[in-house]
mmCIF file of C-alpha atoms and ligand atoms in Angstrom:
data_model
loop_
_atom_site.group_PDB
_atom_site.id
_atom_site.type_symbol
_atom_site.label_atom_id
_atom_site.label_comp_id
_atom_site.label_asym_id
_atom_site.label_seq_id
_atom_site.Cartn_x
_atom_site.Cartn_y
_atom_site.Cartn_z
ATOM 1 C CA MET A 1 48.947 -70.755 106.644
ATOM 2 C CA ASP A 2 51.117 -71.854 103.735
ATOM 3 C CA VAL A 3 50.922 -69.021 101.153
ATOM 4 C CA LEU A 4 52.436 -71.279 98.497
ATOM 5 C CA ASN A 5 49.417 -73.589 98.485
ATOM 6 C CA PRO A 6 47.039 -71.304 96.524
ATOM 7 C CA VAL A 7 49.776 -70.822 93.911
ATOM 8 C CA MET A 8 50.422 -74.556 93.741
ATOM 9 C CA TRP A 9 46.692 -75.259 93.531
ATOM 10 C CA SER A 10 46.254 -72.757 90.656
ATOM 11 C CA VAL A 11 49.165 -74.178 88.633
ATOM 12 C CA HIS A 12 47.941 -77.725 89.382
ATOM 13 C CA VAL A 13 44.343 -77.091 88.315
ATOM 14 C CA GLY A 14 45.505 -74.971 85.357
ATOM 15 C CA PHE A 15 47.531 -77.886 84.014
ATOM 16 C CA ALA A 16 44.703 -80.299 84.869
ATOM 17 C CA VAL A 17 42.341 -78.321 82.616
ATOM 18 C CA LEU A 18 44.954 -77.948 79.846
ATOM 19 C CA TRP A 19 46.079 -81.587 79.838
ATOM 20 C CA VAL A 20 42.708 -83.301 80.239
ATOM 21 C CA GLY A 21 41.190 -80.897 77.690
ATOM 22 C CA SER A 22 43.986 -81.585 75.201
ATOM 23 C CA VAL A 23 43.726 -85.378 75.540
ATOM 24 C CA LEU A 24 39.946 -85.317 75.063
ATOM 25 C CA PHE A 25 40.145 -82.825 72.181
ATOM 26 C CA VAL A 26 42.734 -84.857 70.275
ATOM 27 C CA THR A 27 40.694 -88.056 70.821
ATOM 28 C CA LEU A 28 37.323 -86.543 69.927
ATOM 29 C CA ALA A 29 38.204 -83.937 67.288
ATOM 30 C CA VAL A 30 41.572 -84.865 65.735
ATOM 31 C CA LEU A 31 41.624 -88.677 65.713
ATOM 32 C CA PRO A 32 38.373 -89.173 63.683
ATOM 33 C CA PRO A 33 39.565 -87.158 60.612
ATOM 34 C CA ALA A 34 42.985 -88.848 60.916
ATOM 35 C CA LEU A 35 41.293 -92.275 60.822
ATOM 36 C CA ARG A 36 39.423 -91.214 57.663
ATOM 37 C CA GLY A 37 42.612 -89.849 56.103
ATOM 38 C CA ASP A 38 41.039 -86.370 56.019
ATOM 39 C CA ILE A 39 43.863 -84.400 57.641
ATOM 40 C CA GLY A 40 47.353 -83.559 56.416
ATOM 41 C CA THR A 41 50.284 -85.429 57.945
ATOM 42 C CA THR A 42 52.077 -82.126 58.726
ATOM 43 C CA ALA A 43 49.068 -80.720 60.578
ATOM 44 C CA LEU A 44 48.540 -83.977 62.481
ATOM 45 C CA GLY A 45 52.236 -84.205 63.361
ATOM 46 C CA SER A 46 52.156 -80.683 64.770
ATOM 47 C CA LEU A 47 48.989 -81.342 66.831
ATOM 48 C CA VAL A 48 50.358 -84.590 68.251
ATOM 49 C CA GLY A 49 53.701 -82.912 68.984
ATOM 50 C CA ARG A 50 51.887 -80.266 71.036
ATOM 51 C CA LEU A 51 49.954 -82.912 72.967
ATOM 52 C CA ARG A 52 53.198 -84.730 73.808
ATOM 53 C CA TRP A 53 54.834 -81.520 75.028
ATOM 54 C CA ILE A 54 51.822 -80.522 77.123
ATOM 55 C CA THR A 55 51.955 -84.037 78.632
ATOM 56 C CA ARG A 56 55.670 -83.730 79.464
ATOM 57 C CA ILE A 57 55.571 -80.201 80.883
ATOM 58 C CA GLY A 58 52.374 -81.246 82.715
ATOM 59 C CA ALA A 59 54.244 -84.199 84.234
ATOM 60 C CA VAL A 60 56.741 -81.835 85.869
ATOM 61 C CA ALA A 61 53.956 -79.450 86.952
ATOM 62 C CA PHE A 62 51.780 -82.239 88.446
ATOM 63 C CA VAL A 63 54.635 -83.878 90.335
ATOM 64 C CA VAL A 64 55.900 -80.549 91.760
ATOM 65 C CA THR A 65 52.522 -78.988 92.638
ATOM 66 C CA GLY A 66 50.726 -82.240 93.572
ATOM 67 C CA GLY A 67 53.764 -83.328 95.594
ATOM 68 C CA HIS A 68 53.808 -79.982 97.412
ATOM 69 C CA MET A 69 50.093 -80.124 98.244
ATOM 70 C CA ALA A 70 50.296 -83.779 99.290
ATOM 71 C CA GLY A 71 53.318 -82.986 101.485
ATOM 72 C CA THR A 72 51.755 -79.961 103.178
ATOM 73 C CA LEU A 73 48.085 -81.031 103.415
ATOM 74 C CA TYR A 74 48.592 -84.733 104.213
ATOM 75 C CA THR A 75 50.764 -86.994 106.353
ATOM 76 C CA PHE A 76 51.859 -90.421 105.084
ATOM 77 C CA GLU A 77 49.313 -91.895 107.495
ATOM 78 C CA ALA A 78 46.527 -89.695 106.049
ATOM 79 C CA LEU A 79 47.451 -90.634 102.471
ATOM 80 C CA THR A 80 47.281 -94.348 103.217
ATOM 81 C CA SER A 81 44.370 -94.554 105.643
ATOM 82 C CA THR A 82 41.772 -91.830 104.919
ATOM 83 C CA PRO A 83 39.265 -91.602 102.034
ATOM 84 C CA ARG A 84 40.722 -88.237 100.873
ATOM 85 C CA GLY A 85 44.239 -89.687 101.034
ATOM 86 C CA HIS A 86 43.086 -92.615 98.891
ATOM 87 C CA LEU A 87 41.650 -90.150 96.355
ATOM 88 C CA VAL A 88 45.025 -88.360 96.139
ATOM 89 C CA VAL A 89 46.840 -91.696 95.635
ATOM 90 C CA THR A 90 44.228 -92.626 92.991
ATOM 91 C CA MET A 91 44.874 -89.270 91.270
ATOM 92 C CA LEU A 92 48.612 -89.981 91.193
ATOM 93 C CA ALA A 93 48.058 -93.503 89.792
ATOM 94 C CA LEU A 94 45.602 -92.313 87.110
ATOM 95 C CA TRP A 95 47.977 -89.534 86.033
ATOM 96 C CA PHE A 96 50.821 -92.074 85.737
ATOM 97 C CA VAL A 97 48.764 -94.481 83.597
ATOM 98 C CA GLY A 98 47.290 -91.648 81.482
ATOM 99 C CA THR A 99 50.729 -90.166 80.796
ATOM 100 C CA GLY A 100 52.030 -93.589 79.719
ATOM 101 C CA LEU A 101 49.064 -94.091 77.372
ATOM 102 C CA VAL A 102 49.553 -90.655 75.739
ATOM 103 C CA GLU A 103 53.298 -91.341 75.364
ATOM 104 C CA VAL A 104 52.723 -94.703 73.632
ATOM 105 C CA GLY A 105 49.834 -93.445 71.469
ATOM 106 C CA GLY A 106 51.751 -90.260 70.581
ATOM 107 C CA SER A 107 54.916 -92.119 69.616
ATOM 108 C CA LYS A 108 52.946 -94.591 67.438
ATOM 109 C CA LEU A 109 51.414 -91.644 65.576
ATOM 110 C CA ALA A 110 54.700 -89.733 65.286
ATOM 111 C CA GLU A 111 56.607 -92.790 63.988
ATOM 112 C CA GLY A 112 53.919 -93.555 61.386
ATOM 113 C CA LEU A 113 53.794 -89.935 60.255
ATOM 114 C CA ASP A 114 57.591 -89.913 59.882
ATOM 115 C CA ALA A 115 57.159 -92.874 57.495
ATOM 116 C CA ASP A 116 54.541 -90.781 55.606
ATOM 117 C CA LYS A 117 51.618 -92.948 56.709
ATOM 118 C CA LEU A 118 48.391 -91.599 58.211
ATOM 119 C CA ARG A 119 45.468 -93.990 58.680
ATOM 120 C CA GLU A 120 47.514 -96.968 59.894
ATOM 121 C CA PRO A 121 49.304 -95.070 62.727
ATOM 122 C CA ALA A 122 45.980 -93.403 63.629
ATOM 123 C CA ARG A 123 44.417 -96.888 63.980
ATOM 124 C CA ASP A 124 47.414 -98.063 66.070
ATOM 125 C CA ALA A 125 47.161 -95.030 68.363
ATOM 126 C CA LYS A 126 43.363 -95.234 68.765
ATOM 127 C CA PRO A 127 43.172 -97.685 71.719
ATOM 128 C CA PHE A 128 45.850 -95.739 73.612
ATOM 129 C CA LEU A 129 44.110 -92.392 73.097
ATOM 130 C CA TYR A 130 40.742 -93.934 74.047
ATOM 131 C CA GLY A 131 42.405 -95.327 77.193
ATOM 132 C CA ALA A 132 43.972 -91.946 78.013
ATOM 133 C CA SER A 133 40.568 -90.294 77.564
ATOM 134 C CA ALA A 134 38.917 -92.784 79.914
ATOM 135 C CA VAL A 135 41.654 -92.093 82.467
ATOM 136 C CA SER A 136 41.067 -88.343 81.994
ATOM 137 C CA VAL A 137 37.382 -88.773 82.833
ATOM 138 C CA GLY A 138 38.433 -90.802 85.904
ATOM 139 C CA LEU A 139 40.721 -87.924 86.944
ATOM 140 C CA ILE A 140 37.881 -85.408 86.628
ATOM 141 C CA VAL A 141 35.685 -87.605 88.851
ATOM 142 C CA THR A 142 38.526 -88.013 91.385
ATOM 143 C CA ALA A 143 39.086 -84.231 91.456
ATOM 144 C CA GLY A 144 35.321 -83.678 91.769
ATOM 145 C CA LEU A 145 35.196 -85.969 94.804
ATOM 146 C CA LEU A 146 38.168 -84.135 96.376
ATOM 147 C CA ALA A 147 36.326 -80.862 95.761
ATOM 148 C CA SER A 148 33.296 -82.138 97.730
ATOM 149 C CA PRO A 149 34.484 -81.852 101.353
ATOM 150 C CA THR A 150 31.037 -82.675 102.715
ATOM 151 C CA LEU A 151 31.203 -86.111 101.037
ATOM 152 C CA PHE A 152 34.686 -87.032 102.314
HETATM 153 C C1 LIG B 1 51.569 -86.406 90.083
HETATM 154 C C2 LIG B 1 50.257 -86.493 89.989
HETATM 155 C C3 LIG B 1 49.303 -85.803 90.941
HETATM 156 C C4 LIG B 1 49.386 -85.640 92.304
HETATM 157 C C5 LIG B 1 50.476 -86.114 93.258
HETATM 158 C C6 LIG B 1 48.219 -84.882 92.705
HETATM 159 C C7 LIG B 1 47.916 -84.491 94.003
HETATM 160 C C8 LIG B 1 46.900 -83.629 94.369
HETATM 161 C C9 LIG B 1 46.675 -83.121 95.726
HETATM 162 C C10 LIG B 1 47.511 -83.471 96.950
HETATM 163 C C11 LIG B 1 45.600 -82.303 95.669
HETATM 164 C C12 LIG B 1 44.970 -81.520 96.841
HETATM 165 C C13 LIG B 1 43.895 -82.367 97.494
HETATM 166 C C14 LIG B 1 43.195 -81.608 98.597
HETATM 167 O O1 LIG B 1 42.852 -80.424 98.428
HETATM 168 O O2 LIG B 1 42.957 -82.230 99.653
HETATM 169 C C15 LIG B 1 45.133 -82.269 94.286
HETATM 170 C C16 LIG B 1 44.056 -81.529 93.831
HETATM 171 C C17 LIG B 1 43.598 -81.539 92.552
HETATM 172 N N1 LIG B 1 44.114 -82.276 91.489
HETATM 173 FE FE1 LIG B 1 45.765 -83.456 91.533
HETATM 174 N N2 LIG B 1 47.456 -84.609 91.593
HETATM 175 C C18 LIG B 1 48.086 -85.158 90.508
HETATM 176 C C19 LIG B 1 47.643 -85.115 89.191
HETATM 177 C C20 LIG B 1 46.476 -84.530 88.785
HETATM 178 C C21 LIG B 1 45.961 -84.589 87.430
HETATM 179 C C22 LIG B 1 46.627 -85.322 86.261
HETATM 180 C C23 LIG B 1 44.795 -83.891 87.403
HETATM 181 C C24 LIG B 1 43.932 -83.750 86.181
HETATM 182 C C25 LIG B 1 42.614 -83.739 86.207
HETATM 183 C C26 LIG B 1 44.576 -83.367 88.743
HETATM 184 C C27 LIG B 1 43.515 -82.565 89.127
HETATM 185 C C28 LIG B 1 43.341 -82.006 90.372
HETATM 186 C C29 LIG B 1 42.302 -81.041 90.712
HETATM 187 C C30 LIG B 1 41.253 -80.456 89.753
HETATM 188 C C31 LIG B 1 42.458 -80.763 92.080
HETATM 189 C C32 LIG B 1 41.615 -79.794 92.925
HETATM 190 C C33 LIG B 1 40.633 -80.546 93.782
HETATM 191 C C34 LIG B 1 40.170 -79.597 94.891
HETATM 192 O O3 LIG B 1 41.003 -79.185 95.679
HETATM 193 O O4 LIG B 1 39.017 -79.248 94.961
HETATM 194 N N3 LIG B 1 45.613 -83.782 89.551
HETATM 195 N N4 LIG B 1 45.931 -83.091 93.528
#
């Protein structure tokens, strides 16, 4: 048995919780006051900066740990032709899209804040953060299906 797999799984799921939680928290709890102009630009800049860093460090963690698990638990054939393999490929695709959406939304906010604006960059970032949140929910469902071995 590969002793690395439980470690990889723990790091993977740890970052899954941290990243998905952060994306949803920023969308649900930080964006609304930013849209109303009820939060300081310094505080918002710091929160968005943290989200971007969690996304970047998470990218390394997901590729390393997810790549390890995919490489040890699946063959190329299994990834492309079994329902569980399709779920793993879906997970990879959703992560890629979600990371892109956070990067674009985060940079729109950061650029606006640098120019000392608040509500306008928050409005610009809104569709990207909503999209990233939808992708996050999709990732939770994908992980839930993978965690149901009797279904697949
Ligand atoms: C580079 C991107 C990713 C790759 C290649 C990847 C790949 C994998 C693989 C191969 C597994 C093990 C599947 C199995 O046990 O059969 C897994 C499990 C899991 N992944 Fe990902 N993943 C990625 C990103 C994500 C993201 C962004 C999340 C965020 C929600 C996530 C959440 C999970 C969870 C919660 C599990 C545990 C499911 C279980 O074993 O019960 N993954 N992933």
